[in-house]
PDB file of C-alpha atoms in Angstrom:
ATOM      1  CA  ASN O   1       1.059  20.663   4.554  1.00 75.00           C
ATOM      2  CA  ALA O   2       4.301  18.904   3.728  1.00 80.00           C
ATOM      3  CA  GLY O   3       3.089  15.751   5.539  1.00 91.00           C
ATOM      4  CA  VAL O   4       5.897  13.501   6.763  1.00 95.00           C
ATOM      5  CA  THR O   5       9.388  14.457   5.640  1.00 96.00           C
ATOM      6  CA  GLN O   6      12.573  12.427   6.025  1.00 97.00           C
ATOM      7  CA  THR O   7      16.207  13.336   5.547  1.00 97.00           C
ATOM      8  CA  PRO O   8      18.527  12.272   4.098  1.00 97.00           C
ATOM      9  CA  LYS O   9      17.140  10.326   1.139  1.00 96.00           C
ATOM     10  CA  PHE O  10      20.305   8.265   0.764  1.00 97.00           C
ATOM     11  CA  GLN O  11      23.238   7.612   3.054  1.00 97.00           C
ATOM     12  CA  VAL O  12      26.333   5.438   2.937  1.00 97.00           C
ATOM     13  CA  LEU O  13      28.056   4.669   6.232  1.00 97.00           C
ATOM     14  CA  LYS O  14      31.066   2.674   7.276  1.00 97.00           C
ATOM     15  CA  THR O  15      30.736   0.060   9.972  1.00 97.00           C
ATOM     16  CA  GLY O  16      30.970   1.672  13.389  1.00 97.00           C
ATOM     17  CA  GLN O  17      29.896   5.139  12.319  1.00 97.00           C
ATOM     18  CA  SER O  18      26.899   6.794  13.928  1.00 96.00           C
ATOM     19  CA  MET O  19      24.234   8.929  12.344  1.00 96.00           C
ATOM     20  CA  THR O  20      20.774  10.358  12.862  1.00 98.00           C
ATOM     21  CA  LEU O  21      17.864   9.899  10.490  1.00 98.00           C
ATOM     22  CA  GLN O  22      15.555  12.859  10.669  1.00 98.00           C
ATOM     23  CA  CYS O  23      11.755  12.721  10.573  1.00 98.00           C
ATOM     24  CA  ALA O  24       9.330  15.604  10.851  1.00 97.00           C
ATOM     25  CA  GLN O  25       5.581  16.004  10.438  1.00 96.00           C
ATOM     26  CA  ASP O  26       3.431  19.115  10.292  1.00 94.00           C
ATOM     27  CA  MET O  27       0.031  17.516  10.907  1.00 89.00           C
ATOM     28  CA  ASN O  28       0.147  17.812  14.715  1.00 89.00           C
ATOM     29  CA  HIS O  29       0.008  14.032  15.026  1.00 88.00           C
ATOM     30  CA  GLU O  30       0.698  12.546  18.411  1.00 86.00           C
ATOM     31  CA  TYR O  31       1.797   9.150  17.226  1.00 87.00           C
ATOM     32  CA  MET O  32       5.028   8.621  15.284  1.00 91.00           C
ATOM     33  CA  SER O  33       6.958   5.505  14.454  1.00 92.00           C
ATOM     34  CA  TRP O  34       9.998   4.164  12.642  1.00 95.00           C
ATOM     35  CA  TYR O  35      10.011   1.077  10.447  1.00 95.00           C
ATOM     36  CA  ARG O  36      12.658  -0.672   8.442  1.00 97.00           C
ATOM     37  CA  GLN O  37      11.833  -2.488   5.225  1.00 96.00           C
ATOM     38  CA  ASP O  38      13.928  -5.386   4.016  1.00 94.00           C
ATOM     39  CA  PRO O  39      13.324  -7.811   1.116  1.00 87.00           C
ATOM     40  CA  GLY O  40      11.244 -10.755   2.241  1.00 82.00           C
ATOM     41  CA  MET O  41      10.722  -9.268   5.703  1.00 84.00           C
ATOM     42  CA  GLY O  42       8.161  -6.573   5.098  1.00 86.00           C
ATOM     43  CA  LEU O  43       7.950  -3.516   7.323  1.00 92.00           C
ATOM     44  CA  ARG O  44       9.141  -4.046  10.880  1.00 93.00           C
ATOM     45  CA  LEU O  45       8.555  -1.594  13.707  1.00 91.00           C
ATOM     46  CA  ILE O  46      11.732  -0.269  15.340  1.00 95.00           C
ATOM     47  CA  HIS O  47      10.485   2.320  17.855  1.00 94.00           C
ATOM     48  CA  TYR O  48       7.352   4.358  18.314  1.00 90.00           C
ATOM     49  CA  SER O  49       6.116   7.327  20.294  1.00 90.00           C
ATOM     50  CA  VAL O  50       2.592   8.176  21.438  1.00 85.00           C
ATOM     51  CA  GLY O  51       3.477  11.769  22.293  1.00 87.00           C
ATOM     52  CA  ALA O  52       6.273  14.145  23.182  1.00 91.00           C
ATOM     53  CA  GLY O  53       8.494  12.645  25.864  1.00 93.00           C
ATOM     54  CA  ILE O  54       7.071   9.118  25.449  1.00 92.00           C
ATOM     55  CA  THR O  55       8.787   6.407  23.412  1.00 93.00           C
ATOM     56  CA  ASP O  56       8.695   2.631  23.374  1.00 91.00           C
ATOM     57  CA  GLN O  57      10.360  -0.245  21.593  1.00 91.00           C
ATOM     58  CA  GLY O  58       8.953  -2.080  18.641  1.00 89.00           C
ATOM     59  CA  GLU O  59       9.878  -5.413  17.153  1.00 88.00           C
ATOM     60  CA  VAL O  60      13.528  -4.694  16.218  1.00 94.00           C
ATOM     61  CA  PRO O  61      14.896  -1.926  18.507  1.00 96.00           C
ATOM     62  CA  ASN O  62      18.470  -3.139  19.028  1.00 96.00           C
ATOM     63  CA  GLY O  63      21.105  -0.744  17.702  1.00 96.00           C
ATOM     64  CA  TYR O  64      18.709   2.197  17.489  1.00 97.00           C
ATOM     65  CA  ASN O  65      17.789   5.043  19.826  1.00 97.00           C
ATOM     66  CA  VAL O  66      14.950   7.539  19.617  1.00 97.00           C
ATOM     67  CA  SER O  67      13.763  10.583  21.483  1.00 96.00           C
ATOM     68  CA  ARG O  68      10.694  12.791  21.144  1.00 96.00           C
ATOM     69  CA  SER O  69      11.267  16.280  22.488  1.00 96.00           C
ATOM     70  CA  THR O  70       8.621  17.922  20.275  1.00 96.00           C
ATOM     71  CA  THR O  71       5.403  16.792  18.621  1.00 94.00           C
ATOM     72  CA  GLU O  72       6.853  17.498  15.181  1.00 96.00           C
ATOM     73  CA  ASP O  73      10.179  15.652  15.267  1.00 97.00           C
ATOM     74  CA  PHE O  74      11.134  12.044  15.873  1.00 98.00           C
ATOM     75  CA  PRO O  75      14.800  11.358  15.018  1.00 98.00           C
ATOM     76  CA  LEU O  76      16.237   7.851  14.815  1.00 98.00           C
ATOM     77  CA  ARG O  77      19.846   7.397  15.896  1.00 98.00           C
ATOM     78  CA  LEU O  78      22.116   4.589  14.805  1.00 96.00           C
ATOM     79  CA  LEU O  79      24.669   4.240  17.566  1.00 92.00           C
ATOM     80  CA  SER O  80      27.318   2.144  15.788  1.00 96.00           C
ATOM     81  CA  ALA O  81      26.269   1.182  12.283  1.00 96.00           C
ATOM     82  CA  ALA O  82      26.493  -2.454  11.212  1.00 97.00           C
ATOM     83  CA  PRO O  83      25.994  -4.009   7.746  1.00 97.00           C
ATOM     84  CA  SER O  84      22.823  -5.672   9.112  1.00 96.00           C
ATOM     85  CA  GLN O  85      21.312  -2.192   9.376  1.00 97.00           C
ATOM     86  CA  THR O  86      21.442  -1.741   5.610  1.00 97.00           C
ATOM     87  CA  SER O  87      17.793  -1.147   4.821  1.00 97.00           C
ATOM     88  CA  VAL O  88      15.146   1.357   3.797  1.00 97.00           C
ATOM     89  CA  TYR O  89      13.827   3.287   6.789  1.00 98.00           C
ATOM     90  CA  PHE O  90      10.340   4.769   6.921  1.00 97.00           C
ATOM     91  CA  CYS O  91       8.900   7.181   9.410  1.00 96.00           C
ATOM     92  CA  ALA O  92       5.133   7.339   9.901  1.00 93.00           C
ATOM     93  CA  SER O  93       2.714   9.474  11.879  1.00 91.00           C
ATOM     94  CA  SER O  94      -0.946   9.485  12.842  1.00 84.00           C
ATOM     95  CA  TYR O  95      -3.334  10.905  15.394  1.00 73.00           C
ATOM     96  CA  SER O  96      -3.357   8.805  18.528  1.00 55.00           C
ATOM     97  CA  GLY O  97      -6.094   8.684  21.048  1.00 49.00           C
ATOM     98  CA  ARG O  98      -8.659   6.416  22.555  1.00 47.00           C
ATOM     99  CA  LEU O  99     -10.424   4.719  19.712  1.00 48.00           C
ATOM    100  CA  ASN O 100     -14.064   4.101  19.286  1.00 51.00           C
ATOM    101  CA  GLU O 101     -14.989   0.693  17.988  1.00 50.00           C
ATOM    102  CA  GLY O 102     -14.400   0.439  14.280  1.00 50.00           C
ATOM    103  CA  TYR O 103     -12.385   3.637  13.935  1.00 54.00           C
ATOM    104  CA  GLN O 104      -8.830   3.435  12.736  1.00 57.00           C
ATOM    105  CA  GLU O 105      -6.670   6.438  12.086  1.00 65.00           C
ATOM    106  CA  THR O 106      -4.602   6.491   8.915  1.00 72.00           C
ATOM    107  CA  GLN O 107      -0.839   6.229   9.258  1.00 80.00           C
ATOM    108  CA  TYR O 108       0.998   8.551   6.903  1.00 88.00           C
ATOM    109  CA  PHE O 109       4.415   7.390   5.754  1.00 93.00           C
ATOM    110  CA  GLY O 110       7.380   9.479   4.721  1.00 95.00           C
ATOM    111  CA  PRO O 111       9.302   8.853   1.472  1.00 95.00           C
ATOM    112  CA  GLY O 112      11.995   6.768   3.173  1.00 97.00           C
ATOM    113  CA  THR O 113      15.746   6.886   3.735  1.00 97.00           C
ATOM    114  CA  ARG O 114      17.930   4.325   1.953  1.00 97.00           C
ATOM    115  CA  LEU O 115      20.887   3.378   4.120  1.00 97.00           C
ATOM    116  CA  LEU O 116      23.886   1.328   3.053  1.00 97.00           C
ATOM    117  CA  VAL O 117      26.385   0.258   5.692  1.00 97.00           C
ATOM    118  CA  LEU O 118      29.699  -0.989   4.333  1.00 97.00           C
TER     119      LEU O 118
ATOM    120  CA  GLN Y   1       6.050 -18.830  11.899  1.00 74.00           C
ATOM    121  CA  LYS Y   2       5.294 -15.224  11.015  1.00 82.00           C
ATOM    122  CA  GLU Y   3       2.160 -13.642  12.448  1.00 90.00           C
ATOM    123  CA  VAL Y   4       1.147 -12.451   8.973  1.00 94.00           C
ATOM    124  CA  GLU Y   5       1.831 -14.413   5.797  1.00 94.00           C
ATOM    125  CA  GLN Y   6       1.615 -12.906   2.330  1.00 94.00           C
ATOM    126  CA  ASP Y   7       2.681 -14.373  -0.997  1.00 86.00           C
ATOM    127  CA  PRO Y   8       5.445 -12.084  -2.307  1.00 82.00           C
ATOM    128  CA  GLY Y   9       4.661 -12.800  -5.945  1.00 85.00           C
ATOM    129  CA  PRO Y  10       5.528 -11.306  -8.338  1.00 92.00           C
ATOM    130  CA  LEU Y  11       2.079 -11.354  -9.869  1.00 94.00           C
ATOM    131  CA  SER Y  12       1.532 -10.255 -13.477  1.00 96.00           C
ATOM    132  CA  VAL Y  13      -1.937  -9.897 -14.983  1.00 96.00           C
ATOM    133  CA  PRO Y  14      -3.275  -8.303 -18.176  1.00 97.00           C
ATOM    134  CA  GLU Y  15      -4.981  -4.941 -18.053  1.00 97.00           C
ATOM    135  CA  GLY Y  16      -8.672  -5.222 -17.233  1.00 97.00           C
ATOM    136  CA  ALA Y  17      -8.345  -8.448 -15.256  1.00 97.00           C
ATOM    137  CA  ILE Y  18      -9.573  -8.934 -11.696  1.00 97.00           C
ATOM    138  CA  VAL Y  19      -6.723  -9.170  -9.215  1.00 97.00           C
ATOM    139  CA  SER Y  20      -6.937 -11.073  -5.958  1.00 96.00           C
ATOM    140  CA  LEU Y  21      -4.383 -10.455  -3.212  1.00 97.00           C
ATOM    141  CA  ASN Y  22      -4.432 -12.359   0.061  1.00 97.00           C
ATOM    142  CA  CYS Y  23      -2.961 -12.573   3.544  1.00 97.00           C
ATOM    143  CA  THR Y  24      -3.349 -15.053   6.344  1.00 97.00           C
ATOM    144  CA  TYR Y  25      -2.627 -14.396   9.995  1.00 96.00           C
ATOM    145  CA  SER Y  26      -2.324 -16.307  13.231  1.00 95.00           C
ATOM    146  CA  ASN Y  27      -3.071 -13.720  15.939  1.00 92.00           C
ATOM    147  CA  SER Y  28      -6.767 -13.878  16.817  1.00 91.00           C
ATOM    148  CA  ALA Y  29      -6.479 -10.507  18.626  1.00 88.00           C
ATOM    149  CA  PHE Y  30      -6.143  -8.633  15.338  1.00 89.00           C
ATOM    150  CA  GLN Y  31      -9.233  -6.514  14.722  1.00 85.00           C
ATOM    151  CA  TYR Y  32      -8.075  -3.798  12.319  1.00 85.00           C
ATOM    152  CA  PHE Y  33      -7.083  -4.842   8.816  1.00 90.00           C
ATOM    153  CA  MET Y  34      -5.482  -2.613   6.241  1.00 90.00           C
ATOM    154  CA  TRP Y  35      -4.109  -2.691   2.740  1.00 95.00           C
ATOM    155  CA  TYR Y  36      -1.309  -0.346   1.775  1.00 95.00           C
ATOM    156  CA  ARG Y  37      -0.070   0.368  -1.733  1.00 96.00           C
ATOM    157  CA  GLN Y  38       3.604   1.155  -2.255  1.00 96.00           C
ATOM    158  CA  TYR Y  39       4.986   2.424  -5.521  1.00 96.00           C
ATOM    159  CA  SER Y  40       8.641   1.850  -6.284  1.00 92.00           C
ATOM    160  CA  ARG Y  41      10.940   3.967  -4.100  1.00 90.00           C
ATOM    161  CA  LYS Y  42       7.997   5.559  -2.302  1.00 93.00           C
ATOM    162  CA  GLY Y  43       6.454   5.214   1.142  1.00 94.00           C
ATOM    163  CA  PRO Y  44       3.344   3.058   1.656  1.00 94.00           C
ATOM    164  CA  GLU Y  45      -0.034   4.754   1.402  1.00 92.00           C
ATOM    165  CA  LEU Y  46      -3.236   3.482   2.967  1.00 89.00           C
ATOM    166  CA  LEU Y  47      -5.613   2.034   0.391  1.00 92.00           C
ATOM    167  CA  MET Y  48      -8.312   0.286   2.395  1.00 89.00           C
ATOM    168  CA  TYR Y  49      -9.079  -0.497   6.001  1.00 83.00           C
ATOM    169  CA  THR Y  50     -11.658  -2.765   7.581  1.00 84.00           C
ATOM    170  CA  TYR Y  51     -12.658  -3.289  11.153  1.00 79.00           C
ATOM    171  CA  SER Y  52     -13.481  -6.857  12.197  1.00 79.00           C
ATOM    172  CA  SER Y  53     -15.096  -9.138   9.611  1.00 82.00           C
ATOM    173  CA  GLY Y  54     -16.947  -8.217   6.449  1.00 84.00           C
ATOM    174  CA  ASN Y  55     -16.509  -6.478   3.120  1.00 90.00           C
ATOM    175  CA  LYS Y  56     -15.674  -2.925   2.221  1.00 91.00           C
ATOM    176  CA  GLU Y  57     -15.818  -1.472  -1.270  1.00 93.00           C
ATOM    177  CA  ASP Y  58     -14.193   1.687  -2.599  1.00 92.00           C
ATOM    178  CA  GLY Y  59     -14.385   2.178  -6.331  1.00 95.00           C
ATOM    179  CA  ARG Y  60     -12.532  -0.650  -8.049  1.00 97.00           C
ATOM    180  CA  PHE Y  61     -11.201  -1.981  -4.741  1.00 97.00           C
ATOM    181  CA  THR Y  62     -12.894  -4.427  -2.375  1.00 97.00           C
ATOM    182  CA  ALA Y  63     -11.440  -5.582   0.922  1.00 95.00           C
ATOM    183  CA  GLN Y  64     -12.711  -8.733   2.598  1.00 96.00           C
ATOM    184  CA  VAL Y  65     -11.997 -10.030   6.077  1.00 95.00           C
ATOM    185  CA  ASP Y  66     -12.845 -13.537   7.279  1.00 94.00           C
ATOM    186  CA  LYS Y  67     -11.842 -13.663  10.927  1.00 92.00           C
ATOM    187  CA  SER Y  68     -13.040 -17.246  11.346  1.00 93.00           C
ATOM    188  CA  SER Y  69     -10.475 -18.345   8.756  1.00 94.00           C
ATOM    189  CA  LYS Y  70      -7.935 -15.646   9.672  1.00 95.00           C
ATOM    190  CA  TYR Y  71      -7.828 -14.621   6.023  1.00 95.00           C
ATOM    191  CA  ILE Y  72      -8.061 -11.249   4.325  1.00 96.00           C
ATOM    192  CA  SER Y  73      -8.294 -10.357   0.649  1.00 97.00           C
ATOM    193  CA  LEU Y  74      -8.056  -7.349  -1.609  1.00 97.00           C
ATOM    194  CA  PHE Y  75      -9.770  -7.465  -4.997  1.00 97.00           C
ATOM    195  CA  ILE Y  76      -8.989  -5.005  -7.773  1.00 97.00           C
ATOM    196  CA  ARG Y  77     -11.510  -4.861 -10.613  1.00 97.00           C
ATOM    197  CA  ASP Y  78     -10.737  -3.576 -14.100  1.00 97.00           C
ATOM    198  CA  SER Y  79      -7.051  -3.440 -13.264  1.00 97.00           C
ATOM    199  CA  GLN Y  80      -5.016  -0.593 -14.761  1.00 97.00           C
ATOM    200  CA  PRO Y  81      -1.276  -0.213 -15.415  1.00 97.00           C
ATOM    201  CA  SER Y  82      -1.294   2.488 -12.717  1.00 97.00           C
ATOM    202  CA  ASP Y  83      -2.203  -0.268 -10.215  1.00 97.00           C
ATOM    203  CA  SER Y  84       1.269  -1.759 -10.682  1.00 97.00           C
ATOM    204  CA  ALA Y  85       2.823  -1.541  -7.221  1.00 97.00           C
ATOM    205  CA  THR Y  86       3.589  -3.588  -4.152  1.00 96.00           C
ATOM    206  CA  TYR Y  87       0.563  -4.241  -1.954  1.00 97.00           C
ATOM    207  CA  LEU Y  88       1.096  -4.776   1.752  1.00 96.00           C
ATOM    208  CA  CYS Y  89      -1.458  -6.071   4.179  1.00 96.00           C
ATOM    209  CA  ALA Y  90      -1.266  -4.820   7.750  1.00 92.00           C
ATOM    210  CA  MET Y  91      -3.198  -5.500  10.896  1.00 89.00           C
ATOM    211  CA  SER Y  92      -3.364  -4.534  14.536  1.00 84.00           C
ATOM    212  CA  ALA Y  93      -5.077  -5.487  17.741  1.00 81.00           C
ATOM    213  CA  ARG Y  94      -7.198  -3.073  19.688  1.00 64.00           C
ATOM    214  CA  SER Y  95      -5.294  -1.156  22.308  1.00 58.00           C
ATOM    215  CA  ASN Y  96      -5.804   1.912  24.456  1.00 52.00           C
ATOM    216  CA  PHE Y  97      -3.817   4.065  22.097  1.00 50.00           C
ATOM    217  CA  GLY Y  98      -5.098   2.462  18.953  1.00 49.00           C
ATOM    218  CA  ASN Y  99      -2.808   2.146  16.042  1.00 52.00           C
ATOM    219  CA  GLU Y 100       0.654   1.430  17.245  1.00 57.00           C
ATOM    220  CA  LYS Y 101       2.322  -1.861  16.468  1.00 73.00           C
ATOM    221  CA  LEU Y 102       0.962  -2.540  13.032  1.00 83.00           C
ATOM    222  CA  THR Y 103       2.079  -5.955  11.817  1.00 88.00           C
ATOM    223  CA  PHE Y 104       2.757  -6.022   8.092  1.00 92.00           C
ATOM    224  CA  GLY Y 105       2.872  -8.755   5.528  1.00 94.00           C
ATOM    225  CA  THR Y 106       5.915  -8.926   3.281  1.00 93.00           C
ATOM    226  CA  GLY Y 107       4.035  -7.418   0.348  1.00 95.00           C
ATOM    227  CA  THR Y 108       2.967  -8.734  -3.070  1.00 96.00           C
ATOM    228  CA  ARG Y 109       4.501  -7.119  -6.127  1.00 95.00           C
ATOM    229  CA  LEU Y 110       1.841  -6.647  -8.795  1.00 96.00           C
ATOM    230  CA  THR Y 111       2.387  -5.754 -12.452  1.00 97.00           C
ATOM    231  CA  ILE Y 112      -0.507  -4.936 -14.777  1.00 97.00           C
ATOM    232  CA  ILE Y 113       0.448  -5.601 -18.380  1.00 96.00           C
ATOM    233  CA  PRO Y 114      -1.070  -3.165 -20.934  1.00 95.00           C
TER     234      PRO Y 114
END
């Protein structure tokens, strides 16, 4: 298994440009999510999905769109890039289902995409 | 005020020392508590998780949760240079779907000096 893969690894954008960050997993996980990591802010949830066709907003969704047409893929779209979106973006996946008490499924993170918006 | 507070460090200790990393939180609904390790330019990887209060030990690592004080700790015994990384605490409340909406601390950067 490749686990969680992300492309590209690095990207430089100009303000106003759009782009899509790709995320794929081969573990048949239902749950996928996108985080951004900024110095002093930790990891913040942007959007998440509990299954194909189902997405919801996280803590910092503005300026980002997502869709989930397949179990494997969960792309993140920047509609009109702004310097405030300069960050490291991580995709994560895990099995999602009704939990028994005390059971917590591991979230597997991808290697990240470093984005610089000029 | 952030829901989860974590001292960013950096923290430097000599090899072989016991390391103590801590987080405090304000949301009493949190029931799942995790520690992630993140090496430079890599994604976080789950190190320890604990449900509700108590201790959990795995090799050189011990996780403690004190829900009454809203305080969690990670102890690393016999620290090694390979333990040098950023350690992030994370927590979540119980929900129907389980593990969405993890709330992370900012991370503590740890360096073990040989």
